[in-house]
XYZ file of C-alpha atoms in Angstrom:
331
model
C -10.360 -5.835 -10.787
C -7.258 -4.372 -12.436
C -4.059 -6.303 -12.962
C -0.515 -5.039 -12.537
C 2.891 -6.645 -12.912
C 6.144 -5.881 -11.105
C 9.616 -6.294 -12.608
C 13.086 -6.154 -11.170
C 15.240 -3.695 -13.087
C 17.984 -6.203 -13.770
C 20.062 -5.439 -16.854
C 19.461 -5.203 -19.675
C 16.843 -2.491 -19.211
C 15.539 -3.297 -22.673
C 14.189 -6.556 -21.239
C 12.000 -4.655 -18.742
C 10.715 -2.433 -21.547
C 9.982 -5.488 -23.693
C 8.012 -7.171 -20.900
C 6.100 -3.953 -20.206
C 4.966 -3.809 -23.826
C 3.915 -7.439 -23.615
C 2.000 -6.778 -20.378
C 0.074 -3.921 -21.975
C -0.751 -6.119 -24.971
C -2.143 -8.737 -22.583
C -4.438 -6.283 -20.779
C -2.422 -5.301 -17.714
C -3.183 -1.764 -16.529
C -0.065 -1.175 -14.412
C 3.644 -1.954 -14.736
C 5.701 -1.496 -11.591
C 9.390 -1.915 -10.751
C 11.362 -2.443 -7.574
C 13.292 0.634 -6.415
C 16.565 -0.333 -4.748
C 19.353 1.616 -6.382
C 22.270 -0.639 -5.415
C 20.666 -4.026 -6.049
C 19.141 -3.108 -9.421
C 19.338 -0.475 -12.117
C 17.877 3.003 -11.638
C 14.107 2.596 -12.155
C 13.035 6.095 -13.171
C 15.355 6.121 -16.172
C 13.757 2.868 -17.279
C 10.256 4.180 -16.479
C 10.723 6.830 -19.150
C 11.379 4.158 -21.782
C 8.505 2.000 -20.476
C 6.156 4.944 -20.934
C 7.587 5.970 -24.293
C 7.050 2.535 -25.823
C 3.505 1.973 -24.519
C 0.239 3.861 -24.863
C -1.942 3.241 -21.832
C -0.185 1.339 -19.077
C 0.491 3.197 -15.811
C 4.043 2.991 -14.462
C 5.550 3.449 -11.008
C 7.912 2.181 -8.284
C 6.936 -0.719 -6.039
C 8.066 0.863 -3.819
C 10.183 3.970 -3.383
C 11.085 5.519 -0.012
C 11.857 8.918 1.565
C 15.561 8.240 2.196
C 17.373 7.453 -1.039
C 15.915 10.509 -2.792
C 14.745 13.802 -1.396
C 10.936 13.765 -1.716
C 11.026 17.001 -3.700
C 13.278 15.297 -6.268
C 10.865 12.372 -6.415
C 7.987 14.807 -6.944
C 9.801 16.548 -9.779
C 10.610 13.206 -11.398
C 6.961 12.160 -11.408
C 5.841 15.587 -12.582
C 8.301 15.404 -15.474
C 7.174 11.921 -16.519
C 3.537 12.975 -16.290
C 4.175 16.077 -18.376
C 5.908 13.971 -21.017
C 3.470 11.052 -21.092
C 0.121 12.344 -19.858
C -0.299 11.549 -16.152
C 0.530 7.852 -16.513
C 2.448 7.352 -13.273
C 1.641 6.218 -9.752
C 3.867 6.415 -6.668
C 4.138 3.368 -4.442
C 6.026 4.218 -1.250
C 7.211 2.514 1.928
C 9.853 2.822 4.620
C 12.722 1.534 2.466
C 13.754 -2.018 3.367
C 16.335 -3.258 0.864
C 17.336 0.207 -0.380
C 18.383 1.190 3.148
C 19.567 -2.086 4.649
C 21.926 -2.902 1.790
C 23.691 0.361 2.712
C 23.832 -0.607 6.393
C 21.068 1.831 7.305
C 17.680 1.390 8.946
C 14.389 1.959 7.151
C 12.853 5.375 7.675
C 10.172 6.149 10.223
C 6.495 6.310 9.329
C 6.620 9.990 10.247
C 9.174 10.535 7.486
C 7.000 8.528 5.098
C 3.953 10.638 5.931
C 5.873 13.872 5.330
C 7.228 12.515 2.046
C 3.773 11.475 0.853
C 2.558 15.031 1.400
C 5.524 16.641 -0.372
C 5.457 14.270 -3.344
C 1.726 14.530 -4.008
C 1.381 18.269 -3.451
C 4.348 19.259 -5.598
C 3.646 16.727 -8.366
C 0.066 17.973 -8.639
C 1.135 21.628 -8.801
C 0.336 22.790 -5.284
C 2.699 24.475 -2.851
C 4.293 23.170 0.330
C 5.991 24.833 3.267
C 9.715 24.072 3.333
C 11.915 25.549 6.042
C 9.720 28.613 6.310
C 9.397 29.058 2.552
C 6.453 28.394 0.276
C 7.665 26.146 -2.528
C 5.953 24.889 -5.671
C 7.000 23.543 -9.070
C 6.044 26.392 -11.436
C 5.824 24.384 -14.663
C 3.324 21.743 -13.495
C 0.015 21.949 -15.374
C -2.891 19.617 -14.561
C -0.621 17.180 -12.744
C -2.188 14.068 -11.204
C -0.357 11.572 -9.013
C -1.811 8.949 -6.700
C 0.382 7.861 -3.783
C -0.089 4.290 -2.537
C 1.409 3.166 0.764
C 2.838 -0.301 1.450
C 2.793 -1.687 4.983
C 1.713 -4.378 7.412
C 1.652 -3.016 10.957
C -1.103 -1.077 12.771
C 0.597 2.323 12.456
C 1.249 1.888 8.732
C -2.338 0.774 8.208
C -3.550 3.825 10.120
C -1.430 6.096 7.905
C -2.764 4.435 4.762
C -6.317 5.014 5.907
C -5.680 8.631 6.850
C -3.542 9.841 3.948
C -2.915 7.387 1.095
C -4.732 7.115 -2.217
C -4.096 3.378 -2.147
C -2.953 0.612 0.186
C -0.417 -2.015 -0.893
C -0.316 -5.409 0.804
C 2.621 -7.510 -0.330
C 1.102 -10.971 0.073
C -2.044 -12.730 -1.119
C -3.247 -14.379 2.079
C -7.012 -13.754 2.486
C -6.885 -13.890 6.311
C -4.175 -11.235 6.546
C -5.806 -9.204 3.770
C -9.086 -9.040 5.660
C -7.298 -7.928 8.851
C -5.210 -5.227 7.157
C -7.999 -3.831 4.987
C -10.270 -3.659 8.015
C -7.717 -1.501 9.813
C -7.228 0.759 6.781
C -10.954 1.313 6.350
C -11.466 1.976 10.049
C -8.699 4.598 9.999
C -10.198 6.205 6.906
C -13.609 6.491 8.534
C -12.072 7.981 11.683
C -10.320 10.577 9.516
C -13.576 11.494 7.786
C -12.623 9.851 4.496
C -14.655 7.520 2.312
C -12.933 4.113 2.714
C -14.117 3.043 -0.734
C -11.978 5.757 -2.322
C -8.779 4.050 -1.144
C -7.548 1.566 -3.742
C -6.560 -1.840 -2.373
C -3.643 -3.525 -4.127
C -2.435 -7.039 -3.339
C 0.986 -7.983 -4.694
C 2.473 -11.474 -4.787
C 4.338 -13.891 -7.045
C 2.038 -15.555 -9.558
C 3.053 -18.579 -11.599
C 0.664 -20.504 -13.854
C 1.274 -24.191 -14.504
C 0.929 -27.791 -13.353
C 4.236 -28.346 -11.520
C 3.353 -26.985 -8.083
C 6.619 -28.123 -6.482
C 8.638 -26.144 -9.047
C 6.384 -23.107 -8.667
C 6.927 -23.177 -4.914
C 10.707 -23.270 -5.286
C 10.603 -20.383 -7.742
C 8.462 -18.344 -5.324
C 9.866 -19.241 -1.878
C 12.036 -16.106 -1.915
C 8.879 -14.065 -1.352
C 8.273 -15.494 2.123
C 11.775 -14.393 3.052
C 11.205 -10.875 1.748
C 7.947 -10.560 3.675
C 9.737 -12.042 6.697
C 12.022 -9.005 6.869
C 9.033 -6.747 7.432
C 7.392 -9.191 9.829
C 10.567 -9.419 11.914
C 10.462 -5.622 12.275
C 6.838 -5.815 13.411
C 7.621 -8.469 16.019
C 10.474 -6.346 17.384
C 8.181 -3.340 17.581
C 4.934 -4.867 18.782
C 5.896 -8.271 20.160
C 3.815 -11.366 19.534
C 0.251 -10.868 20.635
C -3.170 -9.634 19.668
C -1.961 -6.561 17.766
C -0.436 -8.618 14.925
C -2.181 -11.804 13.739
C -0.273 -15.060 14.272
C -1.077 -15.926 10.643
C 1.548 -13.330 9.754
C 4.171 -13.860 12.471
C 4.294 -17.549 13.316
C 6.446 -18.724 10.408
C 9.433 -16.425 11.037
C 10.433 -18.220 14.250
C 12.821 -20.375 12.195
C 14.308 -17.315 10.455
C 18.057 -16.953 11.071
C 19.028 -13.980 8.935
C 18.867 -12.560 5.454
C 21.367 -11.939 2.663
C 20.326 -9.032 0.438
C 22.627 -10.242 -2.322
C 19.826 -12.672 -3.221
C 16.912 -10.330 -2.478
C 13.843 -10.964 -4.599
C 15.401 -13.836 -6.516
C 14.398 -17.456 -6.991
C 16.687 -19.813 -5.101
C 17.471 -17.312 -2.337
C 19.345 -19.429 0.277
C 18.116 -17.163 3.104
C 14.563 -18.420 2.639
C 14.941 -22.132 3.371
C 12.943 -21.562 6.579
C 9.799 -20.666 4.592
C 7.443 -23.703 4.561
C 5.298 -24.747 1.620
C 2.178 -23.663 3.508
C 3.388 -20.047 3.597
C 4.363 -20.106 -0.075
C 0.880 -21.346 -0.960
C -0.839 -18.788 1.273
C 1.242 -15.778 0.282
C 1.494 -16.480 -3.472
C -0.905 -17.343 -6.300
C 0.181 -20.665 -7.782
C -1.219 -23.637 -9.670
C -3.408 -23.960 -12.722
C -5.464 -21.251 -14.383
C -8.495 -22.402 -12.394
C -6.500 -22.264 -9.143
C -5.578 -18.660 -9.925
C -9.156 -17.714 -10.744
C -10.428 -19.224 -7.512
C -7.963 -17.343 -5.307
C -8.373 -14.094 -7.217
C -12.154 -14.285 -6.785
C -11.600 -14.551 -3.037
C -9.308 -11.512 -3.083
C -11.768 -9.520 -5.168
C -14.613 -10.371 -2.792
C -12.496 -8.987 0.060
C -12.211 -5.645 -1.698
C -9.058 -5.902 -3.826
C -9.010 -3.384 -6.682
C -5.730 -4.532 -8.227
C -3.781 -7.778 -8.172
C -0.142 -7.053 -8.926
C 1.851 -10.146 -9.811
C 5.574 -10.342 -9.131
C 7.205 -11.739 -12.259
C 10.479 -13.065 -10.811
C 10.578 -16.630 -12.073
C 11.537 -18.680 -15.112
C 8.308 -18.451 -17.137
C 7.614 -14.754 -17.472
C 6.124 -14.671 -20.953
C 4.075 -17.789 -20.324
C 2.507 -16.338 -17.170
C 1.727 -12.999 -18.847
C 0.100 -14.877 -21.732
C -1.963 -17.092 -19.425
C -3.214 -14.043 -17.546
C -3.944 -12.101 -20.714
C -5.783 -14.888 -22.494
C -7.476 -16.827 -19.687
C -7.545 -14.893 -16.408
C -7.853 -11.127 -16.947
C -10.910 -11.483 -19.240
C -12.706 -13.312 -16.397
C -12.382 -10.241 -14.164
C -12.979 -7.570 -16.800
């Protein structure tokens, strides 16, 4: 199982670059960043420095969307980074929650996401697309390679991941929900004539190593609120019933709203409704042995990469614990 880490691009950008170098030194294979251009600094500018100051680690957004950038611009950006640094990028993509809502707009449709996935991958890998009746390609791409991983929770997103994505991103570490989502992705892949085993499965969640579980929970409770935004959309679309497991929807009944000014940050006041049970289920907390136990469960359910969100007050300590005591166990 590979290990990734996700950073917020809060200033100074040099801090993100520093942590990326530390992650590579500790054996992480991927370094990701949020992509919400108003809330945080522009990620692709920082990606270039992350790549320049490392040797092996793969870098990408977690996740971008089809709305805030034209997909052809996104493709050219990845193609440029890959040309400069040797195909060391990956594109995580979704509908655009915070990036759109903070501007008073709705997330994009899955149809727009599907079109964007096609444009980004084809152009970044040097193939042509049809655009408004014209055949378009990027003429300077040579031997380009870009995997596109889709983030989602609902049945239609899972179907799209199975049909078209190189990887599936689940933003929570609950084994029950993981098993349900991965089952849908694999079923869709088989129906589309694809080999389900070729689709990478990535679970992303806050991870905090230590003995003070109460403090870890408070540092990670924001995550239940972030996931709750997506779940609230699913409930509006599908209702509460058999199509979406109650393990995912039940906890948002106490949700009253969400303030994006505190998005993805410890102490977010919009997440008081998130109970300890959800924090424990969705995140990976506790001692080194607690982490190993949960990660073994995730691996047994087919996870290819665990991507830890590093938005708490012991970043270096958690990277060190993973590098010295956890990653070697799964090597």
